[in-house]
Each structure stands twice: as C-alpha cells, then as structure tokens.
Coordinates of N, CA and C in Angstrom, one line a residue:
M1 N -4.4 -2.7 -16.6 CA -2.8 -2.2 -16.4 C -2.4 -2.5 -15.1
T2 N -1.2 -3.6 -15.0 CA -0.5 -3.7 -13.6 C -0.6 -2.6 -12.6
I3 N -0.7 -3.7 -11.2 CA -0.8 -2.4 -10.3 C 0.3 -3.2 -9.1
D4 N 1.4 -2.4 -8.8 CA 1.8 -3.7 -7.8 C 1.9 -2.7 -6.7
V5 N 2.0 -3.6 -5.4 CA 2.3 -3.0 -4.4 C 2.8 -3.7 -3.1
I6 N 3.8 -3.2 -3.0 CA 5.6 -3.6 -2.1 C 5.2 -3.1 -0.2
V7 N 5.1 -4.5 0.1 CA 4.6 -4.6 1.9 C 5.9 -4.6 2.2
C8 N 6.5 -3.6 3.1 CA 7.5 -3.5 4.2 C 7.7 -4.5 4.7
E9 N 8.5 -5.7 4.7 CA 8.6 -7.2 6.0 C 9.1 -6.6 7.0
T10 N 10.0 -5.2 7.2 CA 10.5 -5.4 8.3 C 9.6 -4.4 9.2
C11 N 9.0 -4.3 9.0 CA 8.5 -2.8 10.0 C 8.6 -3.4 11.3
R12 N 8.9 -2.4 12.6 CA 8.7 -2.4 13.7 C 7.4 -3.0 14.4
Q13 N 7.0 -3.2 15.4 CA 5.8 -3.5 16.1 C 6.0 -1.8 17.1
P14 N 4.6 -1.3 17.0 CA 5.4 0.3 17.7 C 5.0 -0.3 19.3
D15 N 4.4 -1.4 19.5 CA 4.6 -0.9 21.0 C 5.5 -2.0 22.0
T16 N 6.3 -2.3 21.2 CA 7.8 -2.9 21.7 C 8.9 -2.6 21.4
G17 N 8.6 -1.8 20.2 CA 10.7 -1.5 19.2 C 10.6 -3.1 18.8
Q18 N 10.3 -4.0 19.0 CA 11.0 -4.9 18.4 C 10.8 -4.9 16.7
E19 N 12.5 -5.8 16.3 CA 12.1 -5.8 14.7 C 11.3 -7.0 14.6
A20 N 10.4 -7.4 13.4 CA 9.3 -8.0 13.7 C 9.3 -8.4 12.0
G21 N 9.9 -9.7 11.2 CA 10.0 -9.6 9.9 C 9.5 -11.1 9.6
P22 N 9.0 -11.3 8.7 CA 7.5 -12.8 8.3 C 8.1 -14.0 9.1
E23 N 9.7 -14.1 10.1 CA 9.3 -14.9 10.4 C 8.7 -14.9 12.2
A24 N 8.5 -13.7 12.4 CA 7.3 -13.2 13.4 C 6.5 -13.6 13.3
G25 N 6.1 -13.2 12.1 CA 4.5 -13.3 11.5 C 3.8 -12.3 12.2
W26 N 4.7 -10.7 12.0 CA 4.3 -9.7 12.4 C 3.6 -8.8 10.8
T27 N 3.3 -7.2 11.3 CA 2.9 -6.4 10.3 C 2.9 -6.5 8.3
G28 N 4.1 -6.9 8.3 CA 4.7 -7.1 7.2 C 3.5 -8.4 5.5
A29 N 4.6 -9.7 7.0 CA 4.2 -11.2 6.2 C 2.1 -10.9 6.7
M30 N 2.1 -10.5 7.9 CA 0.8 -10.7 7.8 C 0.1 -10.2 6.8
F31 N 0.8 -8.8 7.1 CA -0.3 -7.5 6.0 C -0.3 -8.4 3.9
A32 N 0.7 -8.6 3.7 CA 0.4 -9.6 3.0 C 0.3 -10.0 2.4
A33 N 0.3 -11.4 3.5 CA -0.9 -12.7 3.0 C -2.2 -12.0 3.0
L34 N -3.0 -11.6 3.8 CA -3.9 -11.1 4.1 C -5.0 -10.2 3.1
L35 N -3.7 -9.1 2.6 CA -3.7 -8.9 1.3 C -3.7 -9.7 0.1
E36 N -3.6 -10.6 0.0 CA -3.7 -11.3 -1.3 C -4.5 -12.3 -1.5
G37 N -5.2 -12.4 -0.1 CA -6.3 -12.9 0.2 C -7.7 -12.0 -0.4
V38 N -7.3 -11.1 -0.1 CA -9.0 -9.9 0.1 C -8.9 -9.7 -1.0
L39 N -7.5 -9.8 -2.2 CA -7.7 -9.1 -3.1 C -8.2 -10.1 -4.1
A40 N -7.6 -11.4 -3.5 CA -8.0 -12.3 -4.9 C -9.8 -12.3 -4.5
S41 N -10.6 -12.5 -3.4 CA -12.0 -12.4 -3.1 C -12.8 -11.1 -4.2
A42 N -11.8 -10.4 -4.3 CA -13.0 -9.2 -4.9 C -12.2 -9.3 -6.4
G43 N -11.5 -10.0 -7.1 CA -11.2 -10.7 -8.1 C -10.2 -9.8 -8.7
A44 N -9.1 -8.9 -7.7 CA -8.1 -7.7 -8.7 C -7.3 -8.5 -8.9
E45 N -7.2 -9.2 -10.4 CA -6.4 -9.9 -10.6 C -4.7 -9.0 -11.1
D46 N -5.5 -7.9 -11.5 CA -3.9 -6.9 -12.2 C -3.4 -6.0 -11.3
V47 N -3.3 -6.4 -9.7 CA -2.7 -6.3 -8.8 C -1.5 -7.3 -8.0
R48 N -0.6 -7.2 -8.1 CA 0.8 -8.2 -7.8 C 1.1 -7.6 -6.5
V49 N 1.4 -8.8 -5.7 CA 1.4 -8.0 -3.9 C 3.3 -8.8 -3.7
G50 N 3.8 -7.4 -2.9 CA 5.4 -8.2 -3.6 C 5.8 -7.2 -1.7
T51 N 6.9 -8.0 -1.5 CA 7.8 -7.7 0.3 C 9.3 -7.1 -0.8
M52 N 9.0 -6.1 0.5 CA 10.7 -5.9 0.5 C 11.8 -6.0 2.0
R53 N 12.7 -5.6 2.7 CA 12.8 -5.8 3.7 C 12.6 -4.2 4.4
C54 N 12.8 -3.0 3.4 CA 12.1 -2.0 4.3 C 12.2 -1.5 3.0
L55 N 11.7 -0.2 3.7 CA 10.3 1.2 3.0 C 11.4 1.9 3.5
M56 N 12.0 2.4 4.5 CA 12.2 3.2 5.1 C 11.2 4.5 5.8
S57 N 10.1 3.8 6.8 CA 8.9 4.0 6.4 C 9.1 3.8 8.4
C58 N 10.0 3.6 9.0 CA 9.5 2.9 9.8 C 9.3 4.0 11.2
R59 N 9.0 5.2 11.1 CA 7.5 5.5 12.6 C 7.3 5.7 12.0
R60 N 6.2 4.3 10.7 CA 5.1 4.8 10.4 C 4.3 3.4 9.6
P61 N 5.0 2.6 10.2 CA 4.7 0.9 10.7 C 3.4 1.0 10.2
C62 N 2.7 -0.5 9.3 CA 3.5 -1.5 8.5 C 3.4 -0.2 6.6
A63 N 3.9 -0.3 6.1 CA 4.2 0.8 4.8 C 4.4 -0.2 3.5
V64 N 3.6 0.7 2.9 CA 3.6 0.0 1.8 C 3.7 0.9 0.9
H65 N 3.9 0.0 -1.1 CA 3.7 1.2 -1.6 C 3.6 0.6 -2.9
I66 N 2.6 1.8 -3.6 CA 2.2 1.2 -4.9 C 2.3 1.9 -6.2
R67 N 2.6 1.2 -6.9 CA 2.9 1.8 -8.2 C 2.3 1.2 -9.3
S68 N 3.0 1.5 -10.4 CA 1.9 1.3 -11.9 C 2.5 2.1 -12.6
P69 N 3.2 1.2 -14.2 CA 3.2 2.1 -15.2 C 2.7 3.6 -16.0
G70 N 3.9 4.6 -15.7 CA 3.0 6.1 -16.1 C 1.9 6.5 -15.2
R71 N 2.0 5.7 -14.0 CA 0.9 7.0 -13.0 C 1.1 7.2 -11.6
M72 N 1.1 7.8 -10.9 CA 1.7 8.8 -9.7 C 1.8 7.1 -8.8
G73 N 2.9 7.1 -7.7 CA 3.0 6.3 -6.7 C 3.0 7.0 -5.9
Y74 N 2.5 6.1 -4.8 CA 2.1 6.2 -2.9 C 3.0 5.6 -2.0
V75 N 3.3 5.6 -1.2 CA 3.5 5.5 0.3 C 3.0 5.2 1.2
L76 N 2.0 5.0 1.8 CA 1.2 4.3 2.9 C 2.0 4.1 3.8
G77 N 2.2 4.7 5.1 CA 2.4 3.7 6.0 C 1.1 3.5 7.8
D78 N 1.2 3.7 8.7 CA -0.1 2.9 9.8 C -1.0 2.2 9.1
L79 N -0.6 1.4 8.5 CA -1.2 -0.2 8.0 C -1.0 -0.8 9.4
T80 N -2.5 -1.9 9.5 CA -2.7 -2.9 10.8 C -2.9 -3.7 10.1
P81 N -2.1 -5.1 10.1 CA -2.9 -6.5 9.7 C -3.8 -6.8 10.0
E82 N -4.6 -6.2 10.3 CA -6.6 -6.4 10.2 C -6.6 -6.2 9.3
R83 N -8.2 -7.0 8.5 CA -8.7 -7.2 7.8 C -9.4 -6.0 6.7
S84 N -10.0 -4.6 8.1 CA -10.4 -3.6 7.7 C -8.7 -3.3 7.3
A85 N -7.4 -2.9 7.5 CA -7.6 -2.0 6.6 C -6.5 -2.1 5.9
V86 N -7.0 -4.2 5.5 CA -6.6 -4.3 4.5 C -7.8 -4.2 3.0
E87 N -8.8 -4.1 3.6 CA -10.2 -3.7 3.3 C -10.2 -2.3 3.1
A88 N -9.8 -1.8 2.8 CA -9.9 0.1 2.9 C -8.5 0.0 1.7
L89 N -7.5 -0.4 1.8 CA -6.3 -0.7 1.0 C -6.8 -1.0 -0.6
V90 N -7.3 -2.0 0.0 CA -7.5 -2.8 -1.4 C -8.9 -2.2 -2.1
G91 N -9.3 -0.9 -1.2 CA -10.7 -0.2 -2.2 C -10.1 1.1 -2.4
Y92 N -8.8 1.4 -2.2 CA -8.3 2.2 -2.6 C -7.7 1.6 -3.7
L93 N -7.0 0.5 -3.3 CA -6.7 0.1 -5.5 C -7.2 -0.2 -6.5
L94 N -8.5 -0.6 -6.3 CA -9.7 -0.3 -7.4 C -10.0 1.1 -8.0
A95 N -10.2 1.8 -7.2 CA -10.1 3.4 -7.7 C -8.8 4.0 -8.2
Y96 N -8.0 3.8 -7.6 CA -5.9 3.6 -7.7 C -6.3 2.9 -9.9
G97 N -6.6 1.8 -9.3 CA -7.0 1.2 -11.2 C -7.5 1.7 -12.4
A98 N -8.5 2.3 -11.7 CA -10.2 3.2 -12.3 C -8.9 4.5 -13.2
T99 N -8.5 4.8 -12.7 CA -8.0 6.5 -13.2 C -7.0 6.7 -13.8
Y100 N -6.0 7.1 -15.2 CA -5.4 7.0 -16.3 C -4.0 7.0 -15.4
N101 N -4.1 8.1 -14.4 CA -2.8 8.7 -14.1 C -2.9 8.2 -12.7
G102 N -3.5 7.7 -12.0 CA -3.0 7.1 -10.4 C -3.4 8.2 -9.7
V103 N -3.8 9.2 -10.2 CA -4.5 10.1 -9.1 C -5.7 10.1 -8.7
V104 N -6.6 9.6 -7.3 CA -7.5 9.1 -6.7 C -7.9 10.7 -6.2
A105 N -9.1 10.9 -6.6 CA -10.1 12.2 -5.9 C -10.3 11.5 -4.5
Y106 N -9.8 13.1 -3.7 CA -10.2 12.5 -1.9 C -11.6 12.2 -1.8
R107 N -12.4 11.9 -2.1 CA -14.0 11.9 -2.1 C -14.0 10.1 -2.1
D108 N -13.5 10.1 -2.9 CA -13.1 7.9 -3.2 C -12.6 7.5 -2.5
W109 N -11.9 8.0 -1.7 CA -10.5 7.4 -0.4 C -11.2 6.5 0.4
P110 N -11.1 5.4 0.6 CA -11.7 4.4 1.7 C -11.6 5.6 2.8
D111 N -12.2 5.7 4.0 CA -11.8 5.9 5.4 C -10.6 5.7 5.8
G112 N -10.3 4.1 5.7 CA -9.5 3.7 6.2 C -7.7 4.2 5.8
V113 N -7.8 5.1 4.6 CA -6.4 4.8 4.2 C -6.2 6.8 4.4
K114 N -7.3 7.3 4.7 CA -7.8 9.2 5.3 C -6.0 9.2 6.0
G115 N -5.9 9.7 5.8 CA -4.4 10.3 7.0 C -3.4 9.3 7.1
R116 N -3.3 8.0 6.1 CA -2.0 7.3 5.8 C -1.2 7.4 5.2
F117 N -1.2 8.5 4.4 CA -0.5 8.7 2.8 C 1.0 9.0 3.6
V118 N 1.9 8.8 3.2 CA 3.5 9.1 3.5 C 4.0 10.2 2.7
A119 N 3.9 9.7 1.1 CA 4.9 10.3 -0.1 C 3.6 9.8 -1.5
R120 N 4.3 10.7 -2.3 CA 3.5 10.7 -3.6 C 5.0 11.0 -4.4
I121 N 4.6 9.6 -5.5 CA 5.8 9.3 -5.8 C 6.1 9.7 -7.8
P122 N 5.9 10.5 -8.2 CA 5.3 10.9 -10.0 C 6.3 9.6 -10.4
A123 N 5.7 9.5 -11.4 CA 6.6 8.4 -12.7 C 7.2 8.7 -13.0
P124 N 8.5 8.1 -13.8 CA 9.6 8.9 -14.3 C 9.5 9.8 -15.5
D125 N 7.6 9.2 -16.1 CA 7.5 9.5 -17.9 C 6.3 10.7 -16.9
M126 N 6.4 11.1 -16.5 CA 4.7 12.0 -15.9 C 5.6 13.3 -15.8
Q127 N 4.6 13.9 -16.0 CA 4.7 15.5 -16.2 C 4.3 16.1 -15.4
P128 N 4.7 16.9 -14.8 CA 4.7 17.5 -13.3 C 3.2 18.1 -13.5
L129 N 2.4 18.0 -11.9 CA 0.6 18.1 -11.9 C 0.7 19.5 -12.3
G130 N -0.7 20.2 -12.9 CA -0.5 21.5 -13.0 C 0.4 22.2 -14.2
K131 N 1.4 21.5 -14.8 CA 1.9 22.3 -15.9 C 1.0 21.6 -17.3

C-alpha cells in the first residue's frame, strides 16, 4: 500500500526566524531531496514524497505529514535536513508500512523520531481506537 510523505517546504530557520523555502535550499527542499535519495537506496518504492507550502507547524520545523489509506496519519516536526534525521524517518516509514492500521509500537520507533510527533490523525474510515 502506498505511503505519502508530505514535507513542508516553507519552514523557517529556527536560528534566524527567516522563511526559507525551496529557493533558499533549506529545510523543506533539502529534507525532501535527501528523503527521496535515502528511500531509493532502501528500495522503498511504495513511499511517495511530495511538498506543500505550509503544514502550519511553524514552531516545530521541519515538519512532515505521513499518511496512507486506512491507516493512522502523523505529523512530525523538529526534523533537520541531515542524513541521520532522514534515516530515522525512513526507519519509521518502513515500520509504518508493515502495519495494517499505521500504529507502530513505541519499541519499534527509531530514536531519531522519538519526541518529534506533533499530531496523530485518524483515517476518515478508521474506527476510534479502543472501541
């Protein structure tokens, strides 16, 4: 099943507060490009990467939204355009893809994604957990 990762391309640089979209070559564009490369190396053909002008997680840049039909979706923030951060996200995406509902056991989370979750978004057709 396809997994979409939408990367915010207009995150602000935390050290300067200046907007840095793809033309400035910072978080969103750099993160998305690095993510595509790491996914290709991992053979993760079922993961699609796209960008969006703003995910409205401005206090926690760089932000990404993970979604897949019938699965729980997630927004993560505080990601950096560094290989270690991208590899942690890819590790999480591989675990996410192995689930039927998008809920990855905490013990299976790579260290690089722990503490970076902003929101959990149920799929439109998903029953509330625990019901």
